CSV table of C-alpha atoms in Angstrom, one decimal:
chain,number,residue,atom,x,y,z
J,11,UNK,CA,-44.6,-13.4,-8.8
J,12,UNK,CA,-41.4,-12.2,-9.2
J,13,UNK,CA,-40.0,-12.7,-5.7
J,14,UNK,CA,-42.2,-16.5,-6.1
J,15,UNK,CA,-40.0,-17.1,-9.0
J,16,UNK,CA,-36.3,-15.9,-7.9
J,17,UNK,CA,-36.7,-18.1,-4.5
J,18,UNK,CA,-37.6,-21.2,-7.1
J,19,UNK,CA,-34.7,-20.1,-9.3
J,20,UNK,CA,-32.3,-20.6,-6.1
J,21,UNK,CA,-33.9,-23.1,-5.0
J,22,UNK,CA,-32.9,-25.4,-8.0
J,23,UNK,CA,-28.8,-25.1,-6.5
J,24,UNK,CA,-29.2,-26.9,-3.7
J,25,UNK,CA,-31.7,-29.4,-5.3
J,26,UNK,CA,-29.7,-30.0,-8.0
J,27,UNK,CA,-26.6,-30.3,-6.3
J,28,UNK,CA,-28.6,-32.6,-3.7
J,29,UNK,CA,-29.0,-35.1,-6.8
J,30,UNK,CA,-25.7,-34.9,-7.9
J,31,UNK,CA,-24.2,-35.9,-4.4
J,32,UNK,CA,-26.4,-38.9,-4.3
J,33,UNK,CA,-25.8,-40.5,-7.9
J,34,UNK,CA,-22.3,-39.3,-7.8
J,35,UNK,CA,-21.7,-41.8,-4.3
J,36,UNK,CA,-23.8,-45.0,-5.5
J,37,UNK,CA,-21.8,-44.9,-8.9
J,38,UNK,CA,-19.0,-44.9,-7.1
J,39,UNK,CA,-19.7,-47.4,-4.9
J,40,UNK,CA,-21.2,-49.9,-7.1
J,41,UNK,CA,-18.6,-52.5,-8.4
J,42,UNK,CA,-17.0,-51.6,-11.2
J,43,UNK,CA,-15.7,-49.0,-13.2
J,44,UNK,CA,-13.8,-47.6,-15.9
J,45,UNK,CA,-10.6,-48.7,-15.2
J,46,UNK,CA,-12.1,-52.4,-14.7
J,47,UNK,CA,-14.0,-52.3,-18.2
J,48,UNK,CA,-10.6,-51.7,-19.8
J,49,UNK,CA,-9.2,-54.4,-18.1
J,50,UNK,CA,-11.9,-56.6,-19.3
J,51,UNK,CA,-11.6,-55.4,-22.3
J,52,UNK,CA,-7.7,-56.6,-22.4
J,53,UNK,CA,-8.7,-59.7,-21.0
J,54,UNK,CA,-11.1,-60.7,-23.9
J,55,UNK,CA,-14.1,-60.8,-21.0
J,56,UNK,CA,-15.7,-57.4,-21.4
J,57,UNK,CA,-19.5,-57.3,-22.4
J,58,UNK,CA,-20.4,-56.4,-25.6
J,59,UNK,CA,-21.1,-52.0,-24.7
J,60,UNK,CA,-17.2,-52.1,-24.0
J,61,UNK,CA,-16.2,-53.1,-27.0
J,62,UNK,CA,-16.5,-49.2,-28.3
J,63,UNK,CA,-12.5,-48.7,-26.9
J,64,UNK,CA,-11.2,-49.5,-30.4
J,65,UNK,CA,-8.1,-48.4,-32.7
J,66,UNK,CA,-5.1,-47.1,-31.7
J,67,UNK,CA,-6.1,-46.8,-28.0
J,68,UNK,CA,-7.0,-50.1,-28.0
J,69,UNK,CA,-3.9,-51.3,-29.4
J,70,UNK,CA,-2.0,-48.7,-27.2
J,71,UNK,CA,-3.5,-50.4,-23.8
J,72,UNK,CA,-2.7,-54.1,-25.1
J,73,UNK,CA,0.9,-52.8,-25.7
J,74,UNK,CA,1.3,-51.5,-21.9
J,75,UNK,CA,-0.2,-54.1,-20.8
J,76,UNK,CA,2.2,-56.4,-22.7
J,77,UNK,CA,5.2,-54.3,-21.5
J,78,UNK,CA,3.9,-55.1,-17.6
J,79,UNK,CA,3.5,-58.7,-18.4
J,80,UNK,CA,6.8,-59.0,-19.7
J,81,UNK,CA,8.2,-57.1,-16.6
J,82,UNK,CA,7.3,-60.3,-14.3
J,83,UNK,CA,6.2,-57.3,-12.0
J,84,UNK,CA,3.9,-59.6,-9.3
J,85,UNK,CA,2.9,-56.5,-7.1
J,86,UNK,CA,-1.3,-57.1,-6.5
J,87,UNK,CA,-3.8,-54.3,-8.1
J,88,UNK,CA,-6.9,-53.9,-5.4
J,89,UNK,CA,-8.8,-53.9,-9.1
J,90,UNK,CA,-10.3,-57.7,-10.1
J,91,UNK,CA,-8.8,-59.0,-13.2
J,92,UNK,CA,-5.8,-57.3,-13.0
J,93,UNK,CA,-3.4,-60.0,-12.5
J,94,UNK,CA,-0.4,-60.0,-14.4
J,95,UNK,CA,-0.9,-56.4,-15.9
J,96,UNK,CA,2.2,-53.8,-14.9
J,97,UNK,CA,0.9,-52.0,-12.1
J,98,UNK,CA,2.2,-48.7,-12.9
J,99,UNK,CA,0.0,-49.3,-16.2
J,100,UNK,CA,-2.6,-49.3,-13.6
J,101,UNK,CA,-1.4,-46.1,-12.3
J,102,UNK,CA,-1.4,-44.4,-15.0
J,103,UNK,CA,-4.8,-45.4,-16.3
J,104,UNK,CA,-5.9,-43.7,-12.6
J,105,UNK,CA,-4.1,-40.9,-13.5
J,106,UNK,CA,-5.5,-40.6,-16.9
J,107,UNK,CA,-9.3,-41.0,-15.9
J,108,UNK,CA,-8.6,-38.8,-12.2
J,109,UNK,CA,-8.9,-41.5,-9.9
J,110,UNK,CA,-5.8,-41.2,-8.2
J,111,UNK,CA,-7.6,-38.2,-6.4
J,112,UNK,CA,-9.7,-38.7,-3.3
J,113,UNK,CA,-13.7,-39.2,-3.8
J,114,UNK,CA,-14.9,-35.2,-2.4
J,115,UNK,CA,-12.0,-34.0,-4.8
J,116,UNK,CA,-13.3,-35.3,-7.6
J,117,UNK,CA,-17.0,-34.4,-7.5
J,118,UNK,CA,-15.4,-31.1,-6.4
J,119,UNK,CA,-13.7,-31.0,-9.7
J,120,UNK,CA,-16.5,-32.1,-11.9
J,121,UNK,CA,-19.0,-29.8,-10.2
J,122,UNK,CA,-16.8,-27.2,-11.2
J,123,UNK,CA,-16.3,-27.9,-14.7
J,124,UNK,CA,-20.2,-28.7,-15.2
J,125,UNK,CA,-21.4,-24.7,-13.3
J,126,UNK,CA,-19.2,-23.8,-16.4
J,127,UNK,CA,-21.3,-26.2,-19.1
J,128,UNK,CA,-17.8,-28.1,-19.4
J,129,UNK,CA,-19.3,-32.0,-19.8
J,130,UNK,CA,-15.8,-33.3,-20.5
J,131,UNK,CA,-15.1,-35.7,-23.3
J,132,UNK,CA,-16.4,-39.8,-23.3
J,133,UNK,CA,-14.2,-42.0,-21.6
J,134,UNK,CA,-14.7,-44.9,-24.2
J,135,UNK,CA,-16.2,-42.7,-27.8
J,136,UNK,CA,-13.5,-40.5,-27.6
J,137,UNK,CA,-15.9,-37.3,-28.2
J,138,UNK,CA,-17.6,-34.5,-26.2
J,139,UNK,CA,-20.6,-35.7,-24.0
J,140,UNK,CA,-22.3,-32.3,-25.3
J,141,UNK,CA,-21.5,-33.6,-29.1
J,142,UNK,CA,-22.8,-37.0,-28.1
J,143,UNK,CA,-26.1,-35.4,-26.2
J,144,UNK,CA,-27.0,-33.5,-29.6
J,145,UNK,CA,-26.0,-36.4,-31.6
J,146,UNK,CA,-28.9,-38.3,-30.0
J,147,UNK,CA,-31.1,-35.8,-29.3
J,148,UNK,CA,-33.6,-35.7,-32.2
J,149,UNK,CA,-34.3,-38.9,-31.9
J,150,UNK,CA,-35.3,-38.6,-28.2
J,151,UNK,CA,-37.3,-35.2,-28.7
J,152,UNK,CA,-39.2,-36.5,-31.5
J,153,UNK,CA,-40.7,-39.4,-29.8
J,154,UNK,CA,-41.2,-37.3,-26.8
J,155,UNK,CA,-42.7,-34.4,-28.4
J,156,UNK,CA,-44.8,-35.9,-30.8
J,157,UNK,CA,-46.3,-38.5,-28.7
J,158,UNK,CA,-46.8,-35.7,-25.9
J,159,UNK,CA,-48.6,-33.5,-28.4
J,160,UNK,CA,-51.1,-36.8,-29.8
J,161,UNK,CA,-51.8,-37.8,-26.3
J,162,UNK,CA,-53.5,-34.3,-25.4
J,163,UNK,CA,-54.9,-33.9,-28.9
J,164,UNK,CA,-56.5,-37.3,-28.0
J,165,UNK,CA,-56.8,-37.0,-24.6
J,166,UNK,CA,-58.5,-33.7,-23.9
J,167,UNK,CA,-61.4,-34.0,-26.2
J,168,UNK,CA,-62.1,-37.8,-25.5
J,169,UNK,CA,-62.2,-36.6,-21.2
J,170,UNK,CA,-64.3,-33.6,-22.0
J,171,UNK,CA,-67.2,-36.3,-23.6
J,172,UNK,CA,-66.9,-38.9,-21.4
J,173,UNK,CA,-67.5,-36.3,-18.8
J,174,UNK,CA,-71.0,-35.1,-20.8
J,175,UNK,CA,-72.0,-38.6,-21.3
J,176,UNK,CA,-71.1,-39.4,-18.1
J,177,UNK,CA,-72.3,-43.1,-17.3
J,178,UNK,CA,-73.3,-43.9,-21.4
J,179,UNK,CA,-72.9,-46.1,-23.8
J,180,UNK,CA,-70.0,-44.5,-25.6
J,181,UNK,CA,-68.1,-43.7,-21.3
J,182,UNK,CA,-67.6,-47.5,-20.8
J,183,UNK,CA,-66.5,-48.9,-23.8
J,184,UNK,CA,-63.8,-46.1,-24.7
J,185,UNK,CA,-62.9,-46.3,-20.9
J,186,UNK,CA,-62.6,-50.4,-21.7
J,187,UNK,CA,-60.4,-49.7,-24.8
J,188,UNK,CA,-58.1,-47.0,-22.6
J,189,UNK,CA,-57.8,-49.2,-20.0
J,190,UNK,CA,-56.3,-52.1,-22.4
J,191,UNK,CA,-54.2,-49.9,-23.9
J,192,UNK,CA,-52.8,-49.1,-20.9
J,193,UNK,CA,-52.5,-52.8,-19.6
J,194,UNK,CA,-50.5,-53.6,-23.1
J,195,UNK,CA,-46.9,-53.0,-22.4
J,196,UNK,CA,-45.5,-50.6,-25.2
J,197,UNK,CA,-42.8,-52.7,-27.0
J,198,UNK,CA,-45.0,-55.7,-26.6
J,199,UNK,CA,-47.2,-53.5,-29.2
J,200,UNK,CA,-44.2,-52.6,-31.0
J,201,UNK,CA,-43.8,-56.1,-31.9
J,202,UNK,CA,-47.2,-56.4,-33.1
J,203,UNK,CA,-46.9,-53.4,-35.5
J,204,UNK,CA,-43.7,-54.9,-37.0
J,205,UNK,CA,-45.2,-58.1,-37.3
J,206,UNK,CA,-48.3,-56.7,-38.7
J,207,UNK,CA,-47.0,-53.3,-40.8
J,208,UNK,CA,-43.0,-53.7,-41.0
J,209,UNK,CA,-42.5,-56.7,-43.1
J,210,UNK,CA,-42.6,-59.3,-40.1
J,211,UNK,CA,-45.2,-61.8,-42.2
J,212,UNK,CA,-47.7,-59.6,-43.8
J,213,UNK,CA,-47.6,-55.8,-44.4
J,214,UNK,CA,-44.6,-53.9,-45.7
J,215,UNK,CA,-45.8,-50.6,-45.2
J,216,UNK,CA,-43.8,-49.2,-42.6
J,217,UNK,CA,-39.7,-48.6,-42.0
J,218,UNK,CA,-38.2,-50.8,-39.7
J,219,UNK,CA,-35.3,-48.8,-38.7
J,220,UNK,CA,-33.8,-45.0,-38.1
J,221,UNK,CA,-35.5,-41.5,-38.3
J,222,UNK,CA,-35.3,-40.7,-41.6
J,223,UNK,CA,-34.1,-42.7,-44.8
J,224,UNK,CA,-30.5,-43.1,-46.3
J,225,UNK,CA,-30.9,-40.0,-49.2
J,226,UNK,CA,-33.1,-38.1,-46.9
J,227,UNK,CA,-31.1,-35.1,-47.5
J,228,UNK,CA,-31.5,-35.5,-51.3
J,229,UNK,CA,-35.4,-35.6,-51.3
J,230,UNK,CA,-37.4,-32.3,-51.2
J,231,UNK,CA,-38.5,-30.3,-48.1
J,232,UNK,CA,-42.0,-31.8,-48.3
J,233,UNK,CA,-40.8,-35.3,-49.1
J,234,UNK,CA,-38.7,-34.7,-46.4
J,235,UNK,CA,-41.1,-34.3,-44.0
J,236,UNK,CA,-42.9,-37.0,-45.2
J,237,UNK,CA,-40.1,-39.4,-44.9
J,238,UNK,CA,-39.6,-38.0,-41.1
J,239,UNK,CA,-43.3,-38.7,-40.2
J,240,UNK,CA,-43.2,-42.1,-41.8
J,241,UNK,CA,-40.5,-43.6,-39.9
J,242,UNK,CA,-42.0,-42.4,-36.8
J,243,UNK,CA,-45.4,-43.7,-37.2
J,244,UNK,CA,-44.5,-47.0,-36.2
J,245,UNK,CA,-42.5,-45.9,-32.9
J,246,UNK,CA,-44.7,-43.4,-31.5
J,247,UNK,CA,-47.7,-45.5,-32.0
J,248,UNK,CA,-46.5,-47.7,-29.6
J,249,UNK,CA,-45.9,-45.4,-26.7
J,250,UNK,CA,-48.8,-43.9,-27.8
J,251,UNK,CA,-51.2,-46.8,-26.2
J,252,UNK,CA,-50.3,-46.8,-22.5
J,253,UNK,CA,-50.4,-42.5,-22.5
J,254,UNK,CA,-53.6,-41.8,-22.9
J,255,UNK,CA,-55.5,-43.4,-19.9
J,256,UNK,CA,-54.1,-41.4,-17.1
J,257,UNK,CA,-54.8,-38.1,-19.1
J,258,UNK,CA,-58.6,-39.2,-20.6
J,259,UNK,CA,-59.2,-39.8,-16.7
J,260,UNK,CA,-57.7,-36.9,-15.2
J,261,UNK,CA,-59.6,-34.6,-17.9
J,262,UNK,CA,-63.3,-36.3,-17.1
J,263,UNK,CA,-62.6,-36.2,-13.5
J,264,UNK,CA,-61.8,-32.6,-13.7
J,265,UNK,CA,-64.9,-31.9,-15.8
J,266,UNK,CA,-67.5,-33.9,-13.9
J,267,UNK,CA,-65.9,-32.1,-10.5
J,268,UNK,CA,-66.7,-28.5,-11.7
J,269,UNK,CA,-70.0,-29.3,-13.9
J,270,UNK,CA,-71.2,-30.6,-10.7
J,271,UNK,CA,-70.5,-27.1,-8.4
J,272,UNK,CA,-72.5,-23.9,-8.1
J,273,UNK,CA,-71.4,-21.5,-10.5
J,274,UNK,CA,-72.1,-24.3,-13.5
J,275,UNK,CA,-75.6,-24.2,-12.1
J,276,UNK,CA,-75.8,-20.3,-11.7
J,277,UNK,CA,-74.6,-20.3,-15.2
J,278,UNK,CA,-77.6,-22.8,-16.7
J,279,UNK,CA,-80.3,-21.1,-15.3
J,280,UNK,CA,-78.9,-17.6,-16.5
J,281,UNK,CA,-79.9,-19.3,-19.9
J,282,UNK,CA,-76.7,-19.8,-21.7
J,283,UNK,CA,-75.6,-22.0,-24.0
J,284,UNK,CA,-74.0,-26.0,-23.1
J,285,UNK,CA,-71.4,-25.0,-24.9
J,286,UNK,CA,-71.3,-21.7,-23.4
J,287,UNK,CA,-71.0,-22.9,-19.9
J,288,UNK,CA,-68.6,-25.9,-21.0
J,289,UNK,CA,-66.0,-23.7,-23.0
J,290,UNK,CA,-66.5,-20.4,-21.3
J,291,UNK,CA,-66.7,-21.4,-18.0
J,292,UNK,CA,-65.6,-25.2,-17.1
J,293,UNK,CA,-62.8,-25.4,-19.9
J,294,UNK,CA,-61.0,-23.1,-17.5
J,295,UNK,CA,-61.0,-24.5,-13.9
J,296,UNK,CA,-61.2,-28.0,-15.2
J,297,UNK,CA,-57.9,-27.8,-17.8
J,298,UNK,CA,-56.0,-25.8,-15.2
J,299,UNK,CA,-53.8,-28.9,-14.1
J,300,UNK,CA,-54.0,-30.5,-17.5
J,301,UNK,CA,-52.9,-27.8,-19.8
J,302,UNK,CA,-50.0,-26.4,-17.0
J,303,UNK,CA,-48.6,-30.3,-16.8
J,304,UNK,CA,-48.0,-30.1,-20.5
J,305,UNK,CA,-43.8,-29.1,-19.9
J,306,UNK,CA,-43.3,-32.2,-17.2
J,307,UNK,CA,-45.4,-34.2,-19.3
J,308,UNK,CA,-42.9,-33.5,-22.3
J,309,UNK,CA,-39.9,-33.7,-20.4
J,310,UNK,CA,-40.9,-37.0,-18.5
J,311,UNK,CA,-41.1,-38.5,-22.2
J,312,UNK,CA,-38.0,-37.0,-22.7
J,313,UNK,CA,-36.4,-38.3,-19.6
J,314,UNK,CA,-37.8,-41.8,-19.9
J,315,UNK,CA,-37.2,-42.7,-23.8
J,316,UNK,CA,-38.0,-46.0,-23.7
J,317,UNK,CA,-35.1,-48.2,-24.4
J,318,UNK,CA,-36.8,-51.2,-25.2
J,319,UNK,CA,-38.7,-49.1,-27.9
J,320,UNK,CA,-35.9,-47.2,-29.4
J,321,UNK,CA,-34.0,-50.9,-30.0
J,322,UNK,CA,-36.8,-52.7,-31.6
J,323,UNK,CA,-37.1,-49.7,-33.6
J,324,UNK,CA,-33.3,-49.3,-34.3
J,325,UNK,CA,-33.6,-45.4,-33.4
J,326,UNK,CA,-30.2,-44.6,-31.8
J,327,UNK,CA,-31.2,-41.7,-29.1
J,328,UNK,CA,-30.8,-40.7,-25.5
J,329,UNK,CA,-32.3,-43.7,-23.9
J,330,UNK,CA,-29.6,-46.0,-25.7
J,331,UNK,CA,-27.2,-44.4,-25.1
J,332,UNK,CA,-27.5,-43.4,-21.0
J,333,UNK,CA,-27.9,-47.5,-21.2
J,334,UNK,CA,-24.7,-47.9,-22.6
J,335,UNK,CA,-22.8,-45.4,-20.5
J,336,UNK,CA,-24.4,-47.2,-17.8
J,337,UNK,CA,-22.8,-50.9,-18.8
J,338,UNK,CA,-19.5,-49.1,-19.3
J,339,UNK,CA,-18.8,-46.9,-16.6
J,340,UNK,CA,-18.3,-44.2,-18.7
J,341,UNK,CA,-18.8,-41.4,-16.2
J,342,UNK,CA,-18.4,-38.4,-17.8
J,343,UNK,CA,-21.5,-39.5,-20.1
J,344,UNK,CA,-23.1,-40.6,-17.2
J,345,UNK,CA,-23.0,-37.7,-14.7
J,346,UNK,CA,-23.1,-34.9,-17.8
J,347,UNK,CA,-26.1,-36.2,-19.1
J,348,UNK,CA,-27.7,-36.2,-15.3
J,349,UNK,CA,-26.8,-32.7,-14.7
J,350,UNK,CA,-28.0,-31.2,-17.7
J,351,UNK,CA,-31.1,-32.5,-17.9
J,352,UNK,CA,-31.7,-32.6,-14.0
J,353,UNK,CA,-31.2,-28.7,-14.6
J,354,UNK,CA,-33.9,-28.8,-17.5
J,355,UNK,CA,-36.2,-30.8,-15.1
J,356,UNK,CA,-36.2,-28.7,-12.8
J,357,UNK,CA,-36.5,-25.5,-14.5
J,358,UNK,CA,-39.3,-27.2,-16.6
J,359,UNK,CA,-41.4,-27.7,-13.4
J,360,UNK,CA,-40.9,-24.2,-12.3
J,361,UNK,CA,-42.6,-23.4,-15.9
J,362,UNK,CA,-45.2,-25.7,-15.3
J,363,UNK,CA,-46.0,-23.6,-12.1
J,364,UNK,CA,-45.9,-20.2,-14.2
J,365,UNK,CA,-48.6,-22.1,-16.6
J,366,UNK,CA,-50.8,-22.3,-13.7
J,367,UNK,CA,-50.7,-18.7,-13.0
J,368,UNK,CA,-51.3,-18.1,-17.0
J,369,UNK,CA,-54.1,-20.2,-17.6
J,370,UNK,CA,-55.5,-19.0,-14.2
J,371,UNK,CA,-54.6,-15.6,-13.2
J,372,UNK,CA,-56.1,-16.0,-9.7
J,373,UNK,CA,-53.9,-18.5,-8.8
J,374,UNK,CA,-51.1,-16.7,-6.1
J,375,UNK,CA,-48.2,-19.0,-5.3
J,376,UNK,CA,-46.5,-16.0,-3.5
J,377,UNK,CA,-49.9,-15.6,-1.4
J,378,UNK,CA,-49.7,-19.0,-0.1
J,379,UNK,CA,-46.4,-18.8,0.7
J,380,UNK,CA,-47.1,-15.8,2.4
């Protein structure tokens, strides 16, 4: 297993930088870009995301500008909107954000810094992209985690019956309510809930906005936790209703596949237990995929914080903010973000393999490959 597990470990280089090579040319290639949000931005026309460049820089940029519009300097800039700006304004601006050097130079150059964990700092926040990641981060891990954690809590249990009552009563209308669930687009139900438990026309039993409350940090540890668990309810409720179909099925089709086989039969007439041969000797064959998927479960939650959810909600975390650096071009943001958790991706899948082997030790990745 060991040998199995140094091959994946080296395999994740050339994966990783395989990803990194393909984001890093369609960004680049798309229109737009840094330089062309600030010039936007001194043109009155940028979008709202830009309008983070604020301050002293900002003031600093409208004065260079000024300086090249005063210089009556007519020489055309390949960059849209730049008429009438001092081109060696644009210049340096290249020179400031590295794009006077040629395309394989610079991924070169930012491959090298991120190998050595060095993100860089935010073109337009003016703070490290590894501050910025952490900033948002609880946000993002406690949807994720929690709704990961409910789904299987739900899921598991509510597969294993179906599976017994196979064909019942009680297996077609829960299947009826999972399937709606999953047919009801998640902030379409966050709506509801606010309208129904936020103060939207009726209840006001819910937060509307952030993780915690405004004197959080005065309250007590177990108020605290309260507080936390409150403002969440809302926001994980809603991505809660689309998650559990596809792991209710997965479980009751794993069940009714090995209830059905030999061994479950041996195991009947031997005289044990239903619970016996369910716990003792289904549980394990059937949650092999289920339990091992639990990591790329979590970090696919993590991955894909739903935007739409965290706005409505006002929760400022990872999905907001990779939308933002999106709008703005702000690459270091961008491509940090990508690698780091790219890198946690993939290590997390090569966990989820190692699971398999724990919860079944006859599993032999290194025989197959063999």
């Amino acid at each position: 297993m060991l040998a199995y597990t140094a091959r994946r470990l080296l395999l994740i280089i050339p994966t990783l930088l395989g990803i990194m090579v393909v984001n890093f040319v369609i960004v680049q290639l798309a229109p737009g870009g840094p330089i062309e949000q600030i010039i936007a931005q001194l043109q009155g026309t940028a979008v709202d995301a830009t309008a983070r460049i604020g301050g002293s820089a900002t003031g600093d940029l409208q004065g260079r500008a000024l300086q090249g519009q005063m210089s009556g300097d007519s020489t055309v800039s390949h960059y849209r909107g730049a008429r009438g700006l001092d081109p060696q304004f644009i210049k340096q601006l290249e020179q400031e954000f590295g794009f006077d050097k040629p395309l394989p130079e610079r991924f070169l150059l930012m491959m090298e810094h991120y190998v050595q964990f060095d993100f860089g700092k935010s073109y337009f926040r003016d703070q490290k992209v590894v501050d910025l990641v952490l900033e948002k981060l609880p946000v993002s891990i406690s949807l994720g985690l929690w709704t990961t954690l409910l789904i299987y809590l739900v899921s598991i249990p509510l597969g294993i019956r179906k599976a017994i009552q196979d064909g019942s009563r009680f297996d077609i209308w829960t299947s009826a309510v999972v399937i709606v669930g999953y047919a009801i687009p998640g902030f379409l139900f966050a709506v509801l809930l606010i309208v129904l438990f936020a103060g939207g026309g009726y209840l006001s039993w819910f937060p509307l906005r952030g993780l915690v409350s405004d004197d959080w940090a005065t309250l007590p540890w177990w108020q605290q936790g309260l507080d936390y668990f409150w403002h969440l309810a809302l926001p994980v409720t809603a991505l809660l209703v689309g998650g559990f179909a596809s792991l209710t099925m997965l479980t009751k089709n794993s069940f009714l596949e090995e209830i059905n086989k030999q061994y479950v039969v041996t195991a009947r007439a031997k005289g044990l237990t239903e619970s016996r041969v369910l716990y003792g000797h289904v549980f394990r064959n059937a949650m092999l995929i289920v339990i091992a998927g639990f990591p790329s479960a979590f970090i696919h939650l993590l991955f894909t914080s739903n935007l739409l959810i965290e706005v409505i909600f006002s929760l400022d975390g990872l999905g907001l903010q990779g939308y933002e650096a999106a709008i703005t071009r702000d690459y270091p943001l961008m491509f940090g973000t990508l690698f780091f958790f790219t890198l946690l991706g993939l290590v997390m899948n090569l966990i989820g393999d190692l699971m398999y082997v724990a919860v079944d030790p006859r599993i032999d990745f290194e025989a197959r490959q063999s």
